[in-house]
Coordinates of C-alpha atoms and ligand atoms in Angstrom, one line a residue:
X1 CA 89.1 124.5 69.1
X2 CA 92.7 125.3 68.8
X3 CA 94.6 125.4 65.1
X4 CA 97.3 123.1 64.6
X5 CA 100.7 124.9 63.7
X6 CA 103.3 124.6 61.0
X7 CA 104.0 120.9 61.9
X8 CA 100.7 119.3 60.3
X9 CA 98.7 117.0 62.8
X10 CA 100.5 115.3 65.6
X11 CA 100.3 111.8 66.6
X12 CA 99.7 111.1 70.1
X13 CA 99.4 107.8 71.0
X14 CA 98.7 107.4 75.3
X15 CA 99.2 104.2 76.8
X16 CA 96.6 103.4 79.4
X17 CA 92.9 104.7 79.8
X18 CA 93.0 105.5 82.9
X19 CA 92.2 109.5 84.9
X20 CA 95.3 111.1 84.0
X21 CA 95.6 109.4 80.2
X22 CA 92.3 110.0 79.7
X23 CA 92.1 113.9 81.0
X24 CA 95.0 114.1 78.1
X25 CA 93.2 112.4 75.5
X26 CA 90.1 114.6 75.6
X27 CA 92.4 118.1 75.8
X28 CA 94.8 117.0 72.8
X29 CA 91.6 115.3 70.8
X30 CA 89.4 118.5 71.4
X31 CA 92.8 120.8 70.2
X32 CA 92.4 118.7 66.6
X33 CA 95.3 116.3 67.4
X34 CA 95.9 112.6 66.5
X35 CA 95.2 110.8 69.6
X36 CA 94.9 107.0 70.1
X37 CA 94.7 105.7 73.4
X38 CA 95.8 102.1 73.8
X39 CA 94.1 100.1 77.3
X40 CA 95.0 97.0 78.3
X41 CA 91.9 95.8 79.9
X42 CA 88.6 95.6 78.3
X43 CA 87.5 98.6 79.7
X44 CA 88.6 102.6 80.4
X45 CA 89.0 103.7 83.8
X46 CA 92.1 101.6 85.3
X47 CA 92.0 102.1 89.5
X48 CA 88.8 104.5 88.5
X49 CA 86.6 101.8 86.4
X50 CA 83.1 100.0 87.3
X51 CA 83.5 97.3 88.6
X52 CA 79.9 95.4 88.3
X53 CA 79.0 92.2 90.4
X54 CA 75.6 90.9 89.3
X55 CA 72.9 93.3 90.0
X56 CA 75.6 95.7 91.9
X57 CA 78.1 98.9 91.0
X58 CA 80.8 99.7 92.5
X59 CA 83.5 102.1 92.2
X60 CA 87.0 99.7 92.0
X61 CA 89.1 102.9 93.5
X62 CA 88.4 106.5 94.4
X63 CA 85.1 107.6 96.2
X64 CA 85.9 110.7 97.2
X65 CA 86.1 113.8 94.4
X66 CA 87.7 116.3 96.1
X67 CA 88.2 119.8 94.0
X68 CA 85.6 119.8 91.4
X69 CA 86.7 122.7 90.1
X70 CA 89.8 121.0 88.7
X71 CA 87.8 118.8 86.8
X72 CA 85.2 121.5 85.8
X73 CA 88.1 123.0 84.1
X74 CA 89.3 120.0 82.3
X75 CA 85.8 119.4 81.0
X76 CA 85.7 123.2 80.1
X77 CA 89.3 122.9 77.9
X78 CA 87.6 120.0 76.7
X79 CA 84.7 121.9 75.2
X80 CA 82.5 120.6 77.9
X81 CA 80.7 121.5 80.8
X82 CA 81.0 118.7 83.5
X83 CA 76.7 119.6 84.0
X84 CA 76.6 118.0 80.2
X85 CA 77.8 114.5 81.1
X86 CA 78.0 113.8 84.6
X87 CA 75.8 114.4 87.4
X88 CA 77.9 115.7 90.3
X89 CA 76.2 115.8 94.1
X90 CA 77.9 117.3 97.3
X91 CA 77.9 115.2 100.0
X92 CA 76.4 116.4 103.7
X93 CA 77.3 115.0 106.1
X94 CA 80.8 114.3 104.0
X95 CA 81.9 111.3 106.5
X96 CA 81.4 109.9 109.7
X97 CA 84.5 109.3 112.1
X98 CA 83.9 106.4 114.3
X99 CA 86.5 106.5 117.4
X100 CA 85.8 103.6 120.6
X101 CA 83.8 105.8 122.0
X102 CA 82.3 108.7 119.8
X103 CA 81.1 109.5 116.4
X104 CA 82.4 112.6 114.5
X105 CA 79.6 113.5 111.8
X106 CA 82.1 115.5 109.7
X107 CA 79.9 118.4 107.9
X108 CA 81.1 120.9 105.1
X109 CA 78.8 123.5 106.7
X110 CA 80.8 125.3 109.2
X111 CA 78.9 126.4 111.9
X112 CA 77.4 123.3 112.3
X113 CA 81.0 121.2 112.4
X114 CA 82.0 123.5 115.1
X115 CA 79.4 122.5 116.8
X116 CA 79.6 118.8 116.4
X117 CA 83.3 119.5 117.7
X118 CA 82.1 120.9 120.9
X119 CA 80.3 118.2 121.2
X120 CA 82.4 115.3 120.7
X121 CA 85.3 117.5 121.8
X122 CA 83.9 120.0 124.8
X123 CA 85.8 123.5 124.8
X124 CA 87.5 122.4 121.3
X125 CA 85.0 124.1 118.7
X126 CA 87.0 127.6 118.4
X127 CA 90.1 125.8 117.5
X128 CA 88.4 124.7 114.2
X129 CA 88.2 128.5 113.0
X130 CA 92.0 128.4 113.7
X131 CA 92.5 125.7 111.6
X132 CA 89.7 126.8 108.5
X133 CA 92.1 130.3 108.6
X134 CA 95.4 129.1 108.3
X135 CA 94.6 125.7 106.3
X136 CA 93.1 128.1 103.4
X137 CA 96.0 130.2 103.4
X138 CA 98.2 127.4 103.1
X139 CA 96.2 125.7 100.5
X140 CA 95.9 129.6 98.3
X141 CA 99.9 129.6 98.3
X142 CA 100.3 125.6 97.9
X143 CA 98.1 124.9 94.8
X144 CA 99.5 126.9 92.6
X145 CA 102.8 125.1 93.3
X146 CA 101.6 122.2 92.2
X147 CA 100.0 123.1 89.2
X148 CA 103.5 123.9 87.2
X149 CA 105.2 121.7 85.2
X150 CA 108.7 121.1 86.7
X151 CA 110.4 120.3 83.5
X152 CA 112.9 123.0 84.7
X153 CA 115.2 123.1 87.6
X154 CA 114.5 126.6 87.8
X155 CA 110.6 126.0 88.3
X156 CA 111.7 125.5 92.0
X157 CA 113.0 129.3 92.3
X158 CA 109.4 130.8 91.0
X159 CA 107.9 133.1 93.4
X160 CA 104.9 131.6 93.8
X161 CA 107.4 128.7 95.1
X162 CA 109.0 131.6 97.6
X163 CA 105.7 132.7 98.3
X164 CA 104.8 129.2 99.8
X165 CA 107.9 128.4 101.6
X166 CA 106.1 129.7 104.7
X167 CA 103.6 127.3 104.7
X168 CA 105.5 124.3 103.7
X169 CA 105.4 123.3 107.5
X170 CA 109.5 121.8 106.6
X171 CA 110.2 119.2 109.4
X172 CA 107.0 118.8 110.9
X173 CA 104.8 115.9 110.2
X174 CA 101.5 116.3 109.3
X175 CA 99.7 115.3 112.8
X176 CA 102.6 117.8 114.3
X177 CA 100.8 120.6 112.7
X178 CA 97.6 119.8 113.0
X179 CA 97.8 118.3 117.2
X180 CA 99.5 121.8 117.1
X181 CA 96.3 123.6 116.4
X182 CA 93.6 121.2 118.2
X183 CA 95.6 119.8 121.0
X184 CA 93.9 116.4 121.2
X185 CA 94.9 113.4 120.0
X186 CA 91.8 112.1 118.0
X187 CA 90.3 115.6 117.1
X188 CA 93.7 115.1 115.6
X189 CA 93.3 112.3 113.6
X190 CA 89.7 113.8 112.3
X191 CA 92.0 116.0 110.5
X192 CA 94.8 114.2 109.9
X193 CA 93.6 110.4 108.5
X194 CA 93.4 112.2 105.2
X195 CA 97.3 111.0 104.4
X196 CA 95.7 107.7 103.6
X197 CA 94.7 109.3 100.7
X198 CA 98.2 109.3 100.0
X199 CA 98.7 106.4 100.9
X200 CA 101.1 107.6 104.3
X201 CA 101.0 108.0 107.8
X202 CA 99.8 111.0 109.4
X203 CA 103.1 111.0 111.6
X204 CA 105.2 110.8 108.1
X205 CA 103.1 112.9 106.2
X206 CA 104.3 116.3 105.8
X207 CA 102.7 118.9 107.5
X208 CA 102.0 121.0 104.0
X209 CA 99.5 118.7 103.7
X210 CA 97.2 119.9 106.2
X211 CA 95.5 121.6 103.1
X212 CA 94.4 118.3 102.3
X213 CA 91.4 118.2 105.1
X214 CA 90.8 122.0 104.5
X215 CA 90.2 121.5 100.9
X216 CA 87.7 118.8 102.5
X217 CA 86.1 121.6 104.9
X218 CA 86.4 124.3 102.6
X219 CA 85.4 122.9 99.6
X220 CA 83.5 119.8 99.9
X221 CA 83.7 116.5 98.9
X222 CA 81.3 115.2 95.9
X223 CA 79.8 112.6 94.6
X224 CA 79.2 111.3 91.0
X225 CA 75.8 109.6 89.8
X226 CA 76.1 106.2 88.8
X227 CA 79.5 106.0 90.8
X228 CA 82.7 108.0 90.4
X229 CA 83.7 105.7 87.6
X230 CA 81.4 107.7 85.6
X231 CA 84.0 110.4 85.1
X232 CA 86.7 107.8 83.0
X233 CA 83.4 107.0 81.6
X234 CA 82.5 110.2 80.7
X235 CA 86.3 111.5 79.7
X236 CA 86.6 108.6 76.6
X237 CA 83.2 109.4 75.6
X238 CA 84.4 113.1 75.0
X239 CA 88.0 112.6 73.6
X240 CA 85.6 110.2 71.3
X241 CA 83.6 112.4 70.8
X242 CA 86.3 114.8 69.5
X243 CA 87.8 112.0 67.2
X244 CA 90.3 110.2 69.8
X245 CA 90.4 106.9 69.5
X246 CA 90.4 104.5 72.0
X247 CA 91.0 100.7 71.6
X248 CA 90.5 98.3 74.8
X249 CA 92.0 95.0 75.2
X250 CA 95.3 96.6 73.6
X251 CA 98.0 96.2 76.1
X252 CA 101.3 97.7 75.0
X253 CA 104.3 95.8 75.1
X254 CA 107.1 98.6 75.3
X255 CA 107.3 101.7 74.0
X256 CA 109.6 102.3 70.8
X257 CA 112.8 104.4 71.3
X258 CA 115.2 105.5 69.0
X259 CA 118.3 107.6 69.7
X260 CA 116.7 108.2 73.0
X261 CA 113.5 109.5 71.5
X262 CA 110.2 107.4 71.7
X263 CA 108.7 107.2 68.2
X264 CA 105.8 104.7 68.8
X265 CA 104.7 101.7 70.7
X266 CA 104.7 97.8 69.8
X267 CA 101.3 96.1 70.9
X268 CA 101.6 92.4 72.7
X269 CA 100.0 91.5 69.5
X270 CA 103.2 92.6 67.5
X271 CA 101.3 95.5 66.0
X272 CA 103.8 98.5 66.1
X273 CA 102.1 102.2 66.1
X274 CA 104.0 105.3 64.7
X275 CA 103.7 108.5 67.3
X276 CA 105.4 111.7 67.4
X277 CA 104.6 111.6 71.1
X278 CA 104.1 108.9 73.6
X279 CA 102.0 109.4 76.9
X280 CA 102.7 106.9 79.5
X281 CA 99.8 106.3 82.1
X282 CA 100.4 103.3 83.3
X283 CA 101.4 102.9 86.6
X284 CA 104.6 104.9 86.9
X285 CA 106.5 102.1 88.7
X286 CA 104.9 99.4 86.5
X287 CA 106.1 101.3 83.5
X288 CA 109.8 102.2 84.1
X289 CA 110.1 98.0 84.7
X290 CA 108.1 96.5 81.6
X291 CA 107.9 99.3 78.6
X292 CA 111.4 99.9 77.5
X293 CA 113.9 98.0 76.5
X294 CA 116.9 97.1 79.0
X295 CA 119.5 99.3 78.6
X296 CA 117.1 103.1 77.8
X297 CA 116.7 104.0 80.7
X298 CA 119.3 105.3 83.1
X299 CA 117.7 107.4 86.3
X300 CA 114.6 104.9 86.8
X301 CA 116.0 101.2 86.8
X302 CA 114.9 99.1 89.3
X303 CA 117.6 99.0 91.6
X304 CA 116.9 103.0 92.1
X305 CA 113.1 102.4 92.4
X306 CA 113.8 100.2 95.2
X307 CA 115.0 102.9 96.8
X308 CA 112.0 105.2 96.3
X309 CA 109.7 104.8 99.1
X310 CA 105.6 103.7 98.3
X311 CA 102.5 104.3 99.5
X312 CA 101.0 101.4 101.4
X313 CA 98.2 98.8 100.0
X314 CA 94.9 98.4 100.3
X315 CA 92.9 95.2 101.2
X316 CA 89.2 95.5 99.3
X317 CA 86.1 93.4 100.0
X318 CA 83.3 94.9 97.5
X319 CA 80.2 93.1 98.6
X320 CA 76.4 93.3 97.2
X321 CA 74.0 92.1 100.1
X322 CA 70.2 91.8 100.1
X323 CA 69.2 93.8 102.8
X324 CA 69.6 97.6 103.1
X325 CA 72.2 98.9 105.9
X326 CA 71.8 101.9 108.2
X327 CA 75.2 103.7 107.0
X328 CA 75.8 106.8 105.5
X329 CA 77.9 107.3 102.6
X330 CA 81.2 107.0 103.7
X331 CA 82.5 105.8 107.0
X332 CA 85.6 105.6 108.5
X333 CA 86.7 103.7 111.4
X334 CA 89.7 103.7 113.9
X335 CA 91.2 101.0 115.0
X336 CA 91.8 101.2 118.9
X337 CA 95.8 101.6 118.7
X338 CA 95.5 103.8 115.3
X339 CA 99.3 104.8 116.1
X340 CA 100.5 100.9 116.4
X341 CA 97.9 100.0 113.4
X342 CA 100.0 102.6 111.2
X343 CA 102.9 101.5 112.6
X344 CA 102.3 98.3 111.4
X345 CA 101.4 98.9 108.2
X346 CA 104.0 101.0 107.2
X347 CA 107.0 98.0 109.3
X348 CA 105.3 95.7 106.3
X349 CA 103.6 93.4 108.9
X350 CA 100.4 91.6 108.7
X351 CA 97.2 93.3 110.4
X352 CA 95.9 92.2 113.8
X353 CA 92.0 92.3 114.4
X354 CA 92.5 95.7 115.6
X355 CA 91.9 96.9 112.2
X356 CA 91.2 100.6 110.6
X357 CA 88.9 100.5 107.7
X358 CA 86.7 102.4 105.4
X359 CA 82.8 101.7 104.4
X360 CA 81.1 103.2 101.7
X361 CA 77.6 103.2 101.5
X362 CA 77.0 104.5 98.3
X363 CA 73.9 102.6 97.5
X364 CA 72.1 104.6 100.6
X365 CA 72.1 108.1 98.7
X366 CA 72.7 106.4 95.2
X367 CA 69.8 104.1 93.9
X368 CA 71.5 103.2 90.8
X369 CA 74.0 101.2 92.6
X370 CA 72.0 98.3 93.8
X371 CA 68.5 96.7 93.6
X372 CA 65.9 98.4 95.6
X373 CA 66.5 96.8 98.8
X374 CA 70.0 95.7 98.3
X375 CA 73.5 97.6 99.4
X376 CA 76.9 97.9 97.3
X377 CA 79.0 97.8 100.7
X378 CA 83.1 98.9 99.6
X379 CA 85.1 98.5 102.7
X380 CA 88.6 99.2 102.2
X381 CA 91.7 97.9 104.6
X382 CA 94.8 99.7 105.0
X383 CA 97.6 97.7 105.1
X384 CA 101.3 96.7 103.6
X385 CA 102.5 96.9 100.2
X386 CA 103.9 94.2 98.5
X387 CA 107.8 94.9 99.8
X388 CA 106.5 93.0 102.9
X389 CA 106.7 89.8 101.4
X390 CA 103.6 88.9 102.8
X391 CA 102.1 86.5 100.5
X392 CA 98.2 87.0 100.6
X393 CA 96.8 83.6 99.3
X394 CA 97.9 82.6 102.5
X395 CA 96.0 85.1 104.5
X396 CA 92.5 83.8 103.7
X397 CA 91.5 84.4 107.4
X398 CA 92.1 88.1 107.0
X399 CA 88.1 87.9 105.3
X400 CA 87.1 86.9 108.6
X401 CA 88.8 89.2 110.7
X402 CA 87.2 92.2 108.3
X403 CA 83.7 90.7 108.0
X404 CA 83.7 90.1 112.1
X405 CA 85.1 94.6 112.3
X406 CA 82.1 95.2 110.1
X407 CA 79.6 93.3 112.4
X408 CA 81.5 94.3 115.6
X409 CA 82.4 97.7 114.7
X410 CA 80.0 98.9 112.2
X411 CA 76.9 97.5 113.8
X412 CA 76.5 95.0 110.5
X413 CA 75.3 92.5 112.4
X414 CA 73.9 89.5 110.0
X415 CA 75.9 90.9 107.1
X416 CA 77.9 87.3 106.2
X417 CA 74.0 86.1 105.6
X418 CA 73.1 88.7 103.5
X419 CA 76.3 88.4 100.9
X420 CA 74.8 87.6 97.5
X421 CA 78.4 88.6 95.5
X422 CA 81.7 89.3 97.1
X423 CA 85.3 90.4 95.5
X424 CA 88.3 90.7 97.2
X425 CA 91.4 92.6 95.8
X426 CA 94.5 92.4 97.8
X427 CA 98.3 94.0 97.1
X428 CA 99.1 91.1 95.4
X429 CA 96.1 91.4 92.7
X430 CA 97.2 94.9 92.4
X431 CA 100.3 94.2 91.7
X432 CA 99.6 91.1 89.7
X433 CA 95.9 92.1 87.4
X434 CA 96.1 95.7 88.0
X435 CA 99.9 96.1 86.8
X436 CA 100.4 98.5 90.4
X437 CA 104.3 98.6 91.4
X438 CA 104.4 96.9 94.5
X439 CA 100.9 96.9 94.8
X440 CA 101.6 100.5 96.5
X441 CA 97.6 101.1 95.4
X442 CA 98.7 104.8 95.9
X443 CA 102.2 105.0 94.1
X444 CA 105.1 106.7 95.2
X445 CA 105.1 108.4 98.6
X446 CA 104.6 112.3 99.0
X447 CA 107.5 113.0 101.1
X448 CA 109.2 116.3 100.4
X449 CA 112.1 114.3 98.2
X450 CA 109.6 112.5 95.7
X451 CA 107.8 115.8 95.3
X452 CA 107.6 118.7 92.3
X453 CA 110.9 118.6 90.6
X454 CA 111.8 116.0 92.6
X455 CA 108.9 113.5 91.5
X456 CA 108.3 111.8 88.0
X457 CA 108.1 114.9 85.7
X458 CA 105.1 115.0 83.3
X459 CA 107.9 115.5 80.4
X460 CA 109.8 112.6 81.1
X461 CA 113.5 113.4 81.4
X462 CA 115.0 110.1 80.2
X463 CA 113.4 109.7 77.0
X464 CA 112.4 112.6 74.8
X465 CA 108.8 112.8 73.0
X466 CA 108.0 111.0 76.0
X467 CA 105.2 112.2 78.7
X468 CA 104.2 110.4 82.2
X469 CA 100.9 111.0 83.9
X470 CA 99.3 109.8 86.5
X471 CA 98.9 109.4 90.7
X472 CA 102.8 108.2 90.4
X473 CA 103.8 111.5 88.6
X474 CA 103.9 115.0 89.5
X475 CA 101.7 116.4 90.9
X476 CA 100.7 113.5 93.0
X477 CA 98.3 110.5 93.6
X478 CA 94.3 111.6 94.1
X479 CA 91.7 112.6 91.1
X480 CA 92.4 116.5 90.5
X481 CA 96.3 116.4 91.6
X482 CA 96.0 113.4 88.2
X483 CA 93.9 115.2 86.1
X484 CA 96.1 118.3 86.3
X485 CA 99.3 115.9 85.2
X486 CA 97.6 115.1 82.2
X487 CA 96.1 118.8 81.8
X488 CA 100.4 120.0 82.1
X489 CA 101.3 117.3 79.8
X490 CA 98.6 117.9 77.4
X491 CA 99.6 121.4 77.9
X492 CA 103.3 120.9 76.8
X493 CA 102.7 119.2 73.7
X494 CA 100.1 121.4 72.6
X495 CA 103.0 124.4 73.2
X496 CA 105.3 122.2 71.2
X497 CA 102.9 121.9 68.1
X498 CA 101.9 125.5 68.5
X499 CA 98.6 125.1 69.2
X500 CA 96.1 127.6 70.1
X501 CA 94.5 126.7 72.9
X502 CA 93.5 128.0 76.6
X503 CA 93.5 126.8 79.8
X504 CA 93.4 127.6 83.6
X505 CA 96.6 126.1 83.8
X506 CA 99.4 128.0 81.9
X507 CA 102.3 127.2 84.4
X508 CA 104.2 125.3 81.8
Ligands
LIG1 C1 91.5 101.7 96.4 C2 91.7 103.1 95.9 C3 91.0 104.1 96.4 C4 91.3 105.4 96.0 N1 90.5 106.4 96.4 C5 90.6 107.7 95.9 C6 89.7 108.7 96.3 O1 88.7 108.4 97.0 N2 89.9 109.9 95.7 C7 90.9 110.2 94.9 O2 91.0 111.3 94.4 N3 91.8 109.2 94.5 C8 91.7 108.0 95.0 N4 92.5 107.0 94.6 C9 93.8 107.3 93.9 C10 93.7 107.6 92.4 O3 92.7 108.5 92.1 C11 93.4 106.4 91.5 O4 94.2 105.3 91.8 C12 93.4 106.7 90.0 O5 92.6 105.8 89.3 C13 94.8 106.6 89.4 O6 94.8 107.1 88.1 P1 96.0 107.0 87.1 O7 95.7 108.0 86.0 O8 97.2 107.1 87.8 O9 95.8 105.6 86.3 P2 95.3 104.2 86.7 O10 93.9 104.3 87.3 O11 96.3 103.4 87.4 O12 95.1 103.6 85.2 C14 96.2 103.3 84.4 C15 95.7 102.5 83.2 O13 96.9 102.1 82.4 C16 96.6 100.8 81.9 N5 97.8 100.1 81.5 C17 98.8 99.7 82.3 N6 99.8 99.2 81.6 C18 99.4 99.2 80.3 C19 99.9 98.7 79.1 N7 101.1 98.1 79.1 N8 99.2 98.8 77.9 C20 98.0 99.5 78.0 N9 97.5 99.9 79.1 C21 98.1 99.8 80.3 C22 95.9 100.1 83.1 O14 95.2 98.9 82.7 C23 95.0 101.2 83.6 O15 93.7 101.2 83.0 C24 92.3 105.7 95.0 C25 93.0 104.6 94.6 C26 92.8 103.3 95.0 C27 93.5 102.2 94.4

């Protein structure tokens, strides 16, 4: 455990429990700092918490852990080993593909995927060496990038930055580079669909992010016991653990902030907490328009936010059904027109029925997550974010046109029977229960201008004693790229307090 320096014990207090606040909480509680973590729904997690329906679990967000090592190492600087608490499973096959007419079983073993593209793909399979080569490389130079801390202009003139300019792919969208290695249009988008993650379109994406399916390839993709909620789960119990304190049903009403420095935070129940620093995980839009008083801030107001541009939505059905479904894991599916489906999402207009969507399976390799016989079905619906006006308790219809996909599409044929609980969330209950800025599920957009210094730094520049983490900060929005926001945060206040401590991630 690291030794507090000359300052005595700092206050933390981090507002919202979800990945990134609570990857910070269990660092700072574990290096013998003051940490108090306020939530403001009755339980940790935010997009990353259980969400139970009778008899059936189900993850509320992400599904996919990409990168294990990251959170390995957060564990590890945590003083735990991610064996200790969670039960973590690769996943093979990772993902099925479904295109009109052919099925891409998408494999982590390599020999085996470059068969399954011959086969789906005849006289394609040497191409995916090509891409396994120079995706690594890109990925090798790229990460590191990532992983600093930005708080300095100069940060962008590192040479690891200089180093990676090669493979920054500058002007070319992400489906540029990756048609440019494969040469067919959906062997394409099996290596491409990942900007969804982020929220984007392949043909907006930058191409840097071609690393994104060859962390897939190269590195798996996991699974958590239980459901990936687990690891929120699992993070409060260890910054617990270490003395943190977390209080649910607490939300925070606006941070304190005097002579431009934060000193605390004032409860909606009028409670005011003293901190020396503040950590801001809410949502980063959510927070720059409801947690300081009119008038702080100067850079993030909302007329410049409405410039920034967002991810897209997500439309979610989580359904428990009685009878058991011949699925795997996780499924994706492409709508016939995928270009004019993305298209449309991203021109803010309403879906047709030709619909791309998601399935997870989880209960077929995970019994925990429904009865013996039963399925915890997630399907998961790409579509506009709230700046397209669409108002979605007039869109009741849109239920049908995803239950009839499933049945059509997915072979689910009998499923509206079988339904024994059902939630929807749409971008307006994002936006409205999950406090999500524009319902953009996955924050800002990751073009090249809302990147590294140029996104939300994890020391926030227009307050000081102020940090931000989260998918809407640097690094960016998925599970490790949060984690390491609140690893560099943690990182910098630790460094301010001269605490010992160690870590994988220095680049502060
Ligand atoms: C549908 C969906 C699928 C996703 N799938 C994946 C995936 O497969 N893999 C992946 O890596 N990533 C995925 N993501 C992206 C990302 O990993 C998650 O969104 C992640 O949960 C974001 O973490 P966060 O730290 O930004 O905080 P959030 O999860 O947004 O949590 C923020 C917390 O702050 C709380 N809060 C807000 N305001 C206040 C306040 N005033 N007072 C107190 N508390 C407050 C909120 O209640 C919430 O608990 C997905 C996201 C979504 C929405």
């Amino acid at each position: 455990m690291g030794e507090i320096g000359d300052k005595g014990k700092p206050r933390v207090v981090i507002v919202g429990a979800g990945p990134g606040g609570l990857t910070c909480a269990m660092m700072l509680a574990y290096r013998g700092l003051s940490v108090t973590v306020l939530e403001a729904k009755p339980q940790v997690g935010g997009r990353n918490a259980t969400l139970r329906l009778g008899p059936y679990v189900f993850d509320t967000g992400p599904t996919f852990l990409m990168l294990r090592q990251i959170l390995d190492e957060v564990f590890e600087e945590s003083g735990v080993a991610t064996a200790e608490v969670l039960d973590v499973r690769a996943l093979d096959p990772m993902y099925h593909l479904v295109f009109r007419d052919k099925t891409l079983k998408v494999t982590p073993d390599h020999e085996r995927m470059r068969q399954e593209i011959e086969r789906c793909f005849p006289g394609k399979g040497g191409r995916y060496n090509r891409f396994l080569v120079q995706e690594k490389q890109r990925f090798r130079r790229l990460y590191p990038c990532l992983q600093k801390s930005y708080h300095r202009f100069r940060t962008l003139f590192h040479p690891d930055m200089l180093r990676a300019l090669p493979h920054l792919s500058l002007g070319r969208s992400l489906f540029d580079v990756v048609y440019g290695l494969f040469g067919d249009e959906d062997l394409a988008l099996s290596f491409t669909f990942q900007s969804k993650y982020l929220g984007m379109s392949p043909w907006d994406c930058p191409g840097l992010f071609a690393m994104i399916p060859y962390i897939e390839h190269g590195l798996g993709i996991y699974h958590v016991a239980g459901g990936l909620s687990r690891i929120s789960d699992a993070m409060a119990e260890v910054a617990v653990r270490h003395g943190a304190a977390i209080r649910c049903s607490a939300p925070v009403k606006r941070v304190i902030v005097k002579a431009g420095q934060a000193c605390g935070v004032e409860l909606e129940s009028g409670e005011r907490i003293e901190a020396d620093e503040v950590v801001l995980n809410a949502d980063f839009g959510h927070a720059m328009t409801h947690l300081f008083e009119p008038g702080v801030l100067k850079k993030y107001v909302p007329a410049n936010l409405a410039r920034k541009k967002l991810s897209c939505s997500t439309y979610m059905l989580y359904l428990g059904t009685d009878r058991q479904w011949n699925l795997p894991h996780h499924a994706i599916y492409f709508a016939r027109d995928y270009r004019a489906n993305v298209a449309g999402i991203f021109q803010g207009r309403m879906p047709t029925d030709d619909i791309s969507f998601y399935v997870r399976n989880a209960s077929a390799t995970d019994p925990t997550l429904a009865p013996p016989g039963h399925s915890a079905i997630y399907v998961l619906v790409p579509v506009p974010n709230a700046r397209s006006g669409i108002d979605w308790s007039q869109q009741g219809g849109f239920r049908e046109t995803v239950l009839a996909a499933l049945e059509r599409r997915a072979g689910l044929t009998g499923l509206r029977e079988s339904i024994r609980e059902e939630k929807i969330l749409t971008p307006d209950d994002w936006k409205n229960e999950y406090g999500v800025y524009e319902g953009a599920t996955f924050n800002l957009a990751h073009n090249v201008g809302q990147m590294l210094y140029f996104r939300p730094r994890n020391r926030f520049e227009e307050v000081g004693h102020c940090y931000l983490v989260g998918g809407g900060t640097h690094p960016g929005s998925g599970l490790p790229t949060i984690y390491e926001s609140g690893r560099i945060a943690a990182n910098l206040i630790s460094k301010q307090y001269r605490v010992n401590f160690t870590s994988k991630n220095l680049e502060i």
